[in-house]
Amino acid sequence: MRKLLLGLIVVALLAVGAFQLSRARSFQLFGEIVTSIPTEERVVALTFDDGPSERFTYDLLTALGDTPATFFLVGQDIEAHAEAAAAIVAAGHEIGNHSWDHPRMVLMPPGAVRAQIERTDDAIRATGYDGPILFRPPFGKKLVVLPWVLSRMGRPTIMWSMEPDTVLGPEMNAAALIDYVVERAEPGDIILLHGMFTPNAATREALPGIVEGLRERGFGFVTVSEMIGE
């Protein structure tokens, strides 16, 4: 009985450890992980996860104007909304890989992980995009296999240093989002935003204010690849 109890405790501790590792923003067991870049230059990288969507991609592009950003797109949505994806490329933005169908990849075998990445790479190239393709894990979940596969492919794991959606919660509004990002941004930050779907209206509304407020603080904008020197 005592051995069984001890075994259960060990299993529970391992499970907790694995969960914490899977959600760690700045640590992984294999390869390079990027959350921000130490720099004195007053630059930040705006990043958008998910999509593209036929309905809201163009609103984001209009709000950004000539401000560069990095869009981590989902392969099946690129295929479904090819014109919207091509519009992101035509506007001069960077496209990153956010998996084929946005699964939790923590328990996937290596072959399935590689297939998710490579299939989405192909969809990205089909848009006409010819720049570097960075990868960001769906939900930010990694554990062991995904970082190992990325390290074998010579690709860093791209995370973030600011996630206002999560911090501000479901009651977030545009004014709160503007205040949070503009007041707290630091040089080298990678800022995670979501703007592709109906629940992300506050982000779309806030985006011009975020850009204007950061410019007033003396910040410039770069893509993630530019920031990390890819």
Backbone as numpy.savetxt, mean C-alpha at the origin, in Angstrom:
# Nx Ny Nz CAx CAy CAz Cx Cy Cz
-1.85 -34.96 31.73 -2.68 -33.76 31.73 -1.81 -32.51 31.73
-0.77 -32.56 32.58 0.12 -31.40 32.67 0.84 -31.18 31.33
1.27 -32.29 30.67 1.94 -32.17 29.38 1.00 -31.63 28.31
-0.25 -32.07 28.36 -1.22 -31.58 27.40 -1.44 -30.08 27.58
-1.56 -29.65 28.85 -1.75 -28.23 29.13 -0.56 -27.42 28.66
0.64 -27.94 28.92 1.85 -27.25 28.48 1.89 -27.15 26.96
1.50 -28.24 26.30 1.48 -28.23 24.85 0.50 -27.21 24.29
-0.65 -27.11 24.92 -1.65 -26.13 24.47 -1.14 -24.71 24.67
-0.45 -24.48 25.77 0.11 -23.15 26.04 1.14 -22.79 24.98
2.01 -23.75 24.65 3.03 -23.51 23.63 2.39 -23.19 22.29
1.36 -23.99 21.92 0.67 -23.74 20.65 0.03 -22.36 20.65
-0.59 -21.99 21.77 -1.23 -20.68 21.86 -0.21 -19.56 21.72
0.94 -19.71 22.38 1.98 -18.69 22.29 2.53 -18.57 20.88
2.70 -19.71 20.21 3.17 -19.68 18.83 2.15 -19.01 17.92
0.87 -19.30 18.17 -0.18 -18.68 17.36 -0.21 -17.17 17.54
-0.08 -16.73 18.80 -0.05 -15.29 19.08 1.17 -14.65 18.42
2.31 -15.34 18.53 3.52 -14.81 17.92 3.40 -14.71 16.41
2.81 -15.73 15.78 2.61 -15.71 14.34 1.67 -14.58 13.93
0.61 -14.37 14.72 -0.33 -13.29 14.41 0.35 -11.94 14.49
1.13 -11.73 15.55 1.83 -10.46 15.70 2.83 -10.26 14.57
3.53 -11.33 14.18 4.49 -11.23 13.09 3.79 -10.90 11.78
2.62 -11.51 11.56 1.91 -11.29 10.29 1.47 -9.84 10.15
1.20 -9.17 11.25 0.70 -7.79 11.18 1.75 -6.75 11.49
3.00 -7.17 11.75 4.05 -6.21 12.07 4.31 -5.30 10.88
4.29 -4.02 11.11 4.44 -3.07 10.01 5.89 -2.85 9.62
6.82 -3.03 10.56 8.21 -2.66 10.29 9.19 -3.81 10.48
8.68 -5.06 10.58 9.58 -6.20 10.77 9.07 -7.39 9.98
10.02 -8.12 9.37 9.72 -9.40 8.76 10.98 -10.24 8.78
10.83 -11.54 8.60 11.96 -12.46 8.76 12.86 -12.52 7.54
12.35 -12.20 6.35 13.13 -12.30 5.13 13.03 -11.02 4.34
14.11 -10.68 3.64 14.06 -9.59 2.68 13.96 -8.21 3.31
13.78 -7.24 2.43 13.74 -5.83 2.82 12.30 -5.38 3.02
12.08 -4.63 4.09 10.76 -4.03 4.32 10.93 -2.52 4.43
10.04 -1.78 3.77 10.14 -0.32 3.72 8.86 0.28 4.29
9.00 1.08 5.32 7.86 1.81 5.87 7.98 3.31 5.65
9.20 3.80 5.62 9.49 5.21 5.35 10.97 5.28 5.00
11.43 6.47 4.64 12.83 6.65 4.29 13.43 7.75 5.17
14.51 7.46 5.88 15.17 8.51 6.67 15.75 9.56 5.73
15.28 10.77 5.82 15.75 11.83 4.94 15.47 13.18 5.59
16.31 14.15 5.27 16.05 15.52 5.71 15.32 16.30 4.62
15.22 15.72 3.44 14.50 16.37 2.35 13.00 16.32 2.65
12.32 17.42 2.47 10.91 17.49 2.83 10.05 16.94 1.69
10.03 15.61 1.63 9.22 14.92 0.63 8.42 13.83 1.32
7.26 13.53 0.76 6.43 12.40 1.20 5.94 11.67 -0.04
5.48 10.44 0.18 4.89 9.65 -0.90 3.44 9.36 -0.56
2.53 9.81 -1.41 1.12 9.47 -1.28 0.88 8.13 -1.97
0.27 7.18 -1.28 -0.02 5.88 -1.88 -1.49 5.55 -1.71
-2.04 4.88 -2.73 -3.45 4.48 -2.72 -3.55 2.99 -2.96
-4.26 2.30 -2.09 -4.44 0.86 -2.23 -5.78 0.53 -2.88
-5.78 -0.58 -3.64 -6.99 -1.18 -4.21 -7.38 -0.53 -5.54
-8.37 -1.16 -6.18 -8.83 -0.69 -7.47 -7.90 -1.15 -8.59
-8.06 -0.52 -9.78 -8.84 0.69 -10.02 -10.34 0.40 -10.10
-11.12 1.46 -9.92 -12.56 1.35 -10.09 -12.98 2.28 -11.23
-14.00 1.87 -11.94 -14.47 2.67 -13.07 -15.07 3.99 -12.59
-15.64 3.97 -11.40 -16.39 5.13 -10.93 -15.51 6.21 -10.31
-14.50 5.83 -9.51 -13.80 6.82 -8.69 -12.33 7.06 -9.06
-11.76 6.26 -9.95 -10.37 6.48 -10.33 -10.16 7.89 -10.87
-11.07 8.34 -11.71 -10.90 9.64 -12.36 -11.05 10.78 -11.36
-11.88 10.60 -10.33 -11.99 11.61 -9.28 -10.66 11.78 -8.55
-10.00 10.66 -8.26 -8.69 10.73 -7.61 -7.67 11.43 -8.50
-7.67 11.09 -9.77 -6.71 11.70 -10.68 -6.94 13.20 -10.80
-8.20 13.60 -10.85 -8.51 15.03 -10.90 -8.05 15.73 -9.63
-8.31 15.11 -8.49 -7.92 15.72 -7.21 -6.40 15.84 -7.09
-5.68 14.87 -7.61 -4.22 14.91 -7.54 -3.62 15.95 -8.47
-4.23 16.16 -9.61 -3.66 17.09 -10.58 -2.28 16.62 -11.00
-1.27 17.49 -10.84 0.09 17.14 -11.23 0.91 16.58 -10.07
0.25 16.21 -8.97 0.95 15.64 -7.83 1.16 14.15 -8.04
2.41 13.68 -8.06 2.66 12.26 -8.31 2.24 11.40 -7.13
1.79 10.19 -7.42 1.39 9.25 -6.37 1.69 7.84 -6.84
1.61 6.90 -5.91 1.81 5.49 -6.22 0.52 4.75 -5.93
0.01 4.05 -6.95 -1.24 3.30 -6.83 -0.92 1.81 -6.77
-1.20 1.18 -5.62 -1.04 -0.27 -5.50 -2.36 -0.92 -5.91
-2.37 -1.47 -7.12 -3.62 -1.93 -7.73 -3.75 -3.45 -7.66
-5.00 -3.90 -7.72 -5.34 -5.32 -7.67 -5.49 -5.84 -9.10
-4.84 -6.95 -9.40 -4.77 -7.45 -10.76 -6.11 -7.65 -11.43
-7.06 -8.30 -10.74 -8.35 -8.57 -11.37 -9.12 -7.28 -11.63
-8.88 -6.25 -10.83 -9.54 -4.96 -11.08 -8.88 -4.20 -12.22
-7.57 -4.38 -12.38 -6.90 -3.82 -13.56 -7.51 -4.42 -14.82
-7.67 -5.74 -14.81 -8.23 -6.43 -15.97 -9.67 -5.99 -16.23
-10.45 -5.82 -15.16 -11.85 -5.45 -15.31 -12.03 -3.99 -15.72
-11.10 -3.15 -15.33 -11.22 -1.71 -15.59 -9.94 -1.21 -16.25
-9.65 -1.75 -17.41 -8.38 -1.48 -18.09 -8.23 0.00 -18.45
-9.32 0.65 -18.83 -9.22 2.06 -19.21 -8.87 2.92 -18.01
-9.44 2.61 -16.85 -9.11 3.37 -15.65 -7.66 3.17 -15.26
-7.17 1.93 -15.37 -5.76 1.67 -15.07 -4.85 2.42 -16.03
-5.21 2.41 -17.31 -4.40 3.13 -18.30 -4.41 4.64 -18.05
-5.52 5.14 -17.52 -5.59 6.57 -17.19 -4.60 6.94 -16.09
-4.42 6.04 -15.13 -3.43 6.28 -14.07 -2.04 6.38 -14.67
-1.74 5.47 -15.58 -0.44 5.49 -16.25 -0.28 6.76 -17.07
-1.31 7.13 -17.83 -1.24 8.32 -18.68 -1.05 9.58 -17.87
-1.53 9.59 -16.65 -1.38 10.76 -15.78 0.00 10.84 -15.15
0.84 9.82 -15.39 2.21 9.87 -14.93 2.46 9.30 -13.55
1.50 8.55 -13.02 1.66 7.98 -11.68 2.35 6.62 -11.73
2.81 6.20 -10.57 3.44 4.89 -10.45 2.39 3.85 -10.10
2.54 2.65 -10.67 1.64 1.55 -10.33 2.42 0.48 -9.60
1.88 0.04 -8.46 2.44 -1.05 -7.69 1.51 -2.25 -7.71
2.02 -3.36 -7.25 1.31 -4.64 -7.25 0.70 -4.88 -5.88
-0.62 -5.13 -5.85 -1.33 -5.36 -4.58 -2.02 -6.72 -4.61
-1.42 -7.66 -5.36 -1.90 -9.04 -5.53 -2.98 -9.11 -6.62
-3.34 -10.33 -6.99 -4.34 -10.52 -8.04 -5.76 -10.28 -7.55
-6.14 -10.88 -6.41 -7.52 -10.74 -5.94 -7.62 -10.38 -4.46
-6.56 -9.78 -3.92 -6.55 -9.23 -2.56 -6.87 -10.27 -1.49
-6.19 -11.41 -1.51 -6.42 -12.41 -0.45 -5.51 -12.13 0.74
-5.80 -12.77 1.86 -4.83 -12.82 2.95 -3.78 -13.86 2.57
-2.53 -13.42 2.40 -1.52 -14.27 1.82 -0.62 -14.95 2.85
-0.99 -14.87 4.12 -0.08 -15.35 5.17 0.08 -16.86 5.16
-0.90 -17.62 4.72 -0.83 -19.08 4.75 -0.73 -19.69 3.34
-0.51 -18.87 2.33 -0.40 -19.37 0.98 0.92 -20.10 0.76
0.94 -21.18 -0.03 2.20 -21.81 -0.40 2.97 -20.92 -1.37
4.28 -21.12 -1.48 5.10 -20.25 -2.32 4.63 -20.14 -3.76
4.20 -21.25 -4.37 3.76 -21.21 -5.76 2.56 -20.30 -5.95
1.62 -20.35 -5.01 0.43 -19.52 -5.11 0.77 -18.04 -4.90
1.70 -17.77 -3.99 2.15 -16.39 -3.77 2.77 -15.83 -5.04
3.67 -16.61 -5.62 4.34 -16.16 -6.84 3.33 -15.95 -7.97
2.34 -16.82 -8.07 1.33 -16.67 -9.12 0.53 -15.38 -8.93
0.17 -15.07 -7.68 -0.55 -13.81 -7.40 0.27 -12.61 -7.88
1.55 -12.63 -7.60 2.42 -11.50 -7.94 2.64 -11.42 -9.44
3.00 -12.54 -10.06 3.36 -12.52 -11.48 2.16 -12.23 -12.37
1.00 -12.77 -12.00 -0.19 -12.51 -12.81 -0.55 -11.02 -12.77
-0.38 -10.42 -11.60 -0.67 -8.98 -11.49 0.38 -8.15 -12.19
1.65 -8.55 -12.12 2.69 -7.87 -12.90 2.31 -7.83 -14.37
1.84 -8.96 -14.89 1.46 -9.01 -16.31 0.32 -8.04 -16.61
-0.65 -7.97 -15.71 -1.77 -7.05 -15.92 -1.29 -5.60 -15.89
-0.35 -5.31 -15.00 0.19 -3.94 -14.92 0.92 -3.58 -16.20
1.74 -4.49 -16.70 2.47 -4.22 -17.95 1.51 -4.03 -19.12
0.38 -4.71 -19.09 -0.59 -4.59 -20.18 -1.20 -3.20 -20.25
-1.12 -2.42 -19.17 -1.64 -1.04 -19.19 -0.72 -0.10 -19.94
0.50 -0.54 -20.23 1.50 0.32 -20.85 2.49 0.88 -19.85
2.33 0.54 -18.59 3.25 1.02 -17.55 4.59 0.29 -17.70
5.70 1.06 -17.72 7.01 0.45 -17.90 7.99 0.77 -16.79
7.50 1.29 -15.67 8.37 1.61 -14.55 8.56 0.42 -13.62
9.29 0.62 -12.53 9.46 -0.46 -11.55 8.13 -0.82 -10.90
7.94 -2.10 -10.59 6.71 -2.55 -9.95 7.03 -3.00 -8.53
6.60 -2.22 -7.56 6.77 -2.56 -6.16 5.58 -3.38 -5.68
5.72 -4.04 -4.54 4.64 -4.89 -4.02 4.26 -4.47 -2.61
2.95 -4.38 -2.40 2.41 -4.14 -1.05 1.43 -5.26 -0.71
1.61 -5.92 0.45 0.75 -7.04 0.82 -0.69 -6.59 1.09
-1.67 -7.36 0.63 -3.06 -7.07 1.01 -3.20 -7.09 2.53
-3.91 -6.10 3.06 -4.13 -5.96 4.50 -2.82 -5.73 5.26
-1.70 -5.61 4.57 -0.40 -5.49 5.24 0.04 -6.76 5.92
-0.57 -7.91 5.58 -0.27 -9.19 6.24 0.83 -9.91 5.49
1.84 -10.45 6.24 3.01 -11.03 5.58 3.37 -12.41 6.09
3.61 -12.55 7.38 4.11 -13.76 8.03 5.45 -14.18 7.42
5.59 -15.42 6.87 6.91 -15.92 6.48 7.03 -16.13 4.97
6.07 -16.83 4.36 6.23 -17.25 2.97 6.28 -16.06 2.02
5.38 -15.10 2.17 5.35 -13.95 1.27 6.67 -13.19 1.28
7.22 -12.80 2.46 8.51 -12.12 2.45 9.62 -12.97 1.83
9.56 -14.28 2.05 10.58 -15.16 1.48 10.51 -15.15 -0.04
9.29 -15.26 -0.58 9.14 -15.23 -2.04 9.60 -13.89 -2.60
9.21 -12.79 -1.97 9.63 -11.48 -2.44 11.15 -11.33 -2.40
11.77 -11.85 -1.35 13.23 -11.77 -1.26 13.89 -12.55 -2.38
13.30 -13.71 -2.74 13.84 -14.50 -3.84 13.66 -13.78 -5.19
12.65 -12.93 -5.27 12.40 -12.16 -6.49 13.16 -10.84 -6.49
13.87 -10.55 -5.40 14.63 -9.31 -5.31 13.77 -8.08 -5.14
12.62 -8.24 -4.46 11.68 -7.13 -4.32 11.44 -6.83 -2.84
11.43 -5.55 -2.47 11.12 -5.19 -1.09 9.63 -5.28 -0.81
9.29 -5.40 0.45 7.90 -5.30 0.91 7.63 -3.84 1.24
6.66 -3.24 0.58 6.36 -1.83 0.80 5.19 -1.71 1.76
5.45 -1.09 2.91 4.41 -0.84 3.89 4.15 0.66 3.96
4.03 1.23 5.13 3.70 2.65 5.25 4.06 3.14 6.65
4.13 4.45 6.79 4.41 5.05 8.10 3.24 5.85 8.63
2.27 6.17 7.78 1.05 6.85 8.21 -0.16 6.12 7.64
-1.15 5.82 8.48 -2.38 5.17 8.02 -3.58 5.86 8.68
-3.92 7.06 8.19 -4.98 7.84 8.85 -6.33 7.15 8.85
-6.64 6.33 7.83 -7.93 5.63 7.81 -8.12 4.81 9.08
-7.06 4.06 9.43 -7.14 3.17 10.59 -7.19 3.96 11.88
-6.36 4.98 11.97 -6.27 5.75 13.21 -7.57 6.51 13.48
-8.13 7.12 12.45 -9.31 7.95 12.63 -10.60 7.14 12.70
-10.59 5.93 12.11 -11.73 5.05 12.25 -12.86 5.33 11.27
-13.95 4.59 11.40 -15.05 4.67 10.43 -15.78 6.00 10.42
-15.65 6.79 11.48 -16.32 8.09 11.53 -15.46 9.20 10.93
-14.35 8.85 10.30 -13.45 9.83 9.71 -14.19 10.73 8.72
-13.90 12.02 8.76 -14.42 12.93 7.74 -13.25 13.66 7.09
-13.54 14.42 6.04 -12.47 15.04 5.27 -11.65 16.01 6.10
-12.30 16.80 6.92 -11.57 17.79 7.72 -10.60 17.12 8.69
-11.07 16.05 9.34 -10.21 15.34 10.27 -9.03 14.70 9.56
-9.28 14.19 8.37 -8.22 13.55 7.59 -7.17 14.58 7.17
-7.62 15.72 6.70 -6.68 16.78 6.31 -5.82 17.19 7.50
-6.46 17.46 8.62 -5.72 17.89 9.81 -4.71 16.85 10.23
-5.11 15.59 10.24 -4.22 14.54 10.71 -2.98 14.44 9.84
-3.17 14.36 8.53 -2.03 14.17 7.63 -1.14 15.41 7.60
-1.75 16.57 7.44 -0.96 17.80 7.29 -0.17 18.09 8.57
-0.78 17.90 9.72 -0.10 18.23 10.97 0.96 17.22 11.36
0.79 15.95 10.97 1.68 14.91 11.47 2.73 14.43 10.48
2.63 14.80 9.23 3.56 14.31 8.23 4.99 14.71 8.54
5.91 13.79 8.30 7.33 14.02 8.49 8.08 13.67 7.21
9.26 14.25 6.99 10.03 13.91 5.79 10.26 12.40 5.67
10.02 11.89 4.47 10.23 10.47 4.21 9.04 9.59 4.50
7.90 10.16 4.92 6.71 9.36 5.22 6.14 8.74 3.95
5.66 7.51 4.09 4.84 6.85 3.07 3.42 6.82 3.63
2.51 7.51 2.98 1.17 7.73 3.51 0.19 6.80 2.81
-0.49 5.97 3.58 -1.47 5.02 3.05 -2.85 5.65 3.01
-3.48 5.62 1.83 -4.84 6.14 1.65 -5.65 5.15 0.83
-6.98 5.24 0.96 -7.90 4.44 0.16 -8.93 5.38 -0.45
-9.08 5.33 -1.76 -10.02 6.26 -2.38 -10.84 5.69 -3.50
-10.76 4.39 -3.75 -11.33 3.81 -4.95 -12.80 3.42 -4.86
-13.37 3.40 -3.66 -14.71 2.85 -3.53 -15.64 3.80 -2.77
-16.92 3.49 -2.77 -17.93 4.38 -2.19 -17.64 4.77 -0.75
-17.22 3.85 0.14 -16.96 4.24 1.53 -15.78 5.20 1.71
-14.99 5.42 0.63 -13.79 6.26 0.74 -14.04 7.70 0.33
-15.29 8.16 0.42 -15.62 9.51 -0.03 -14.83 10.57 0.72
-14.59 10.38 2.01 -13.85 11.38 2.80 -12.44 11.58 2.26
-11.81 10.49 1.83 -10.46 10.60 1.28 -10.47 11.40 -0.01
-11.41 11.11 -0.89 -11.48 11.85 -2.15 -11.74 13.32 -1.90
-12.59 13.62 -0.94 -12.90 15.01 -0.62 -11.71 15.71 0.02
-10.94 14.96 0.81 -9.83 15.56 1.56 -8.58 15.75 0.71
-8.45 15.01 -0.38 -7.17 14.96 -1.09 -6.64 16.32 -1.53
-7.45 17.20 -2.14 -6.89 18.52 -2.50 -6.39 19.28 -1.28
-7.09 19.19 -0.16 -6.66 19.87 1.05 -5.37 19.30 1.63
-5.22 17.97 1.51 -3.98 17.33 1.97 -2.81 17.84 1.14
-2.98 17.83 -0.18 -1.90 18.27 -1.07 -1.56 19.73 -0.81
-2.57 20.58 -0.74 -2.33 22.01 -0.52 -1.67 22.25 0.84
-2.19 21.57 1.88 -1.64 21.79 3.22 -0.20 21.34 3.34
0.13 20.22 2.73 1.52 19.75 2.78 2.43 20.66 1.97
1.96 21.14 0.84 2.78 22.08 0.07 3.03 23.37 0.87
2.03 23.82 1.59 2.21 25.02 2.42 3.24 24.79 3.52
3.38 23.55 3.97 4.41 23.22 4.96 5.77 22.96 4.32
5.86 23.15 3.01 7.14 23.01 2.33 7.44 21.62 1.83
6.43 20.73 1.79 6.66 19.37 1.33 6.49 19.26 -0.19
7.31 18.40 -0.78 7.12 17.98 -2.15 6.63 16.54 -2.15
6.28 16.04 -3.34 5.70 14.71 -3.47 6.52 13.88 -4.46
6.75 12.64 -4.11 7.49 11.70 -4.96 6.76 10.37 -4.96
7.09 9.54 -5.94 6.59 8.17 -5.90 7.42 7.37 -4.91
6.92 6.19 -4.55 7.67 5.35 -3.61 8.99 4.93 -4.24
9.01 4.59 -5.51 10.25 4.20 -6.16 11.27 5.33 -6.15
10.82 6.53 -6.39 11.73 7.68 -6.31 12.27 7.85 -4.90
11.42 7.64 -3.93 11.83 7.81 -2.54 12.91 6.80 -2.14
12.75 5.55 -2.58 13.69 4.52 -2.16 14.83 4.32 -3.16
14.80 5.11 -4.26 15.92 5.05 -5.19 15.87 3.89 -6.15
14.68 3.34 -6.42 14.57 2.24 -7.39 14.71 2.81 -8.81
